[in-house]
Amino acid sequence: MEKTRRAAVQRAFGDRMRMLRHRLGVSQDEFALRSGLHRTYIGAVERGECNISLVNVVRIAETLEVPPAALLEEAEPVG
Amino acid sequence: MEKTRRAAVQRAFGDRMRMLRHRLGVSQDEFALRSGLHRTYIGAVERGECNISLVNVVRIAETLEVPPAALLEEAEPVG
């Protein structure tokens, strides 16, 4: 997969995660506490800087109180 | 997340991937060719041995001709 496509996948995930976190009404600090993930990591994922692992996708979904699939809705296949 | 829960997340992903690959009617070898991922890696992911990255989830979904979210349908939050 080309570099720009990878970046787009990560950004789409981060944007969706931030939107769902805002909908839940929690800060990055509070989200870090609830998820057990580091605040710096939360920020990096939301900025699309991380190629996050499946286990962390599920952990974040649990903290967001949504099914894991909800985090990938914007990450449709291209073409 | 505890170890057994992580293993369950990875197994659920692998089971769903295998089911969708069978539905597409392609072998692991053919799937490896189409996706550009190594056959050994495909087998390991299907056996639930890999904590696969987001970018590879999307790459596999594209090869399976399904939305990425379809691969996570069985990975619902617990509790």
Tab-separated table of C-alpha atoms in Angstrom, chain A residues 37-68:
chain	number	residue	atom	x	y	z
A	37	LEU	CA	-3.327	3.972	27.287
A	38	HIS	CA	-0.870	6.870	27.587
A	39	ARG	CA	-2.182	10.374	26.883
A	40	THR	CA	0.674	10.988	24.429
A	41	TYR	CA	-0.321	7.847	22.527
A	42	ILE	CA	-4.002	8.909	22.414
A	43	GLY	CA	-2.974	12.246	20.901
A	44	ALA	CA	-0.719	10.604	18.318
A	45	VAL	CA	-3.433	8.135	17.257
A	46	GLU	CA	-5.984	10.958	16.898
A	47	ARG	CA	-3.509	12.897	14.729
A	48	GLY	CA	-3.163	9.845	12.465
A	49	GLU	CA	0.458	9.262	13.394
A	50	CYS	CA	0.080	5.629	14.493
A	51	ASN	CA	-0.476	2.386	12.644
A	52	ILE	CA	-2.434	1.119	15.645
A	53	SER	CA	-2.781	-2.606	16.396
A	54	LEU	CA	-6.008	-4.630	16.363
A	55	VAL	CA	-5.932	-5.160	20.139
A	56	ASN	CA	-5.663	-1.398	20.709
A	57	VAL	CA	-8.483	-0.742	18.208
A	58	VAL	CA	-10.697	-2.982	20.362
A	59	ARG	CA	-9.482	-1.417	23.617
A	60	ILE	CA	-10.230	2.080	22.279
A	61	ALA	CA	-13.660	0.950	21.030
A	62	GLU	CA	-14.487	-0.437	24.479
A	63	THR	CA	-13.496	2.874	26.080
A	64	LEU	CA	-15.581	4.757	23.486
A	65	GLU	CA	-18.492	2.394	24.206
A	66	VAL	CA	-18.929	1.546	20.507
A	67	PRO	CA	-18.414	-1.672	18.491
A	68	PRO	CA	-14.879	-1.861	17.015
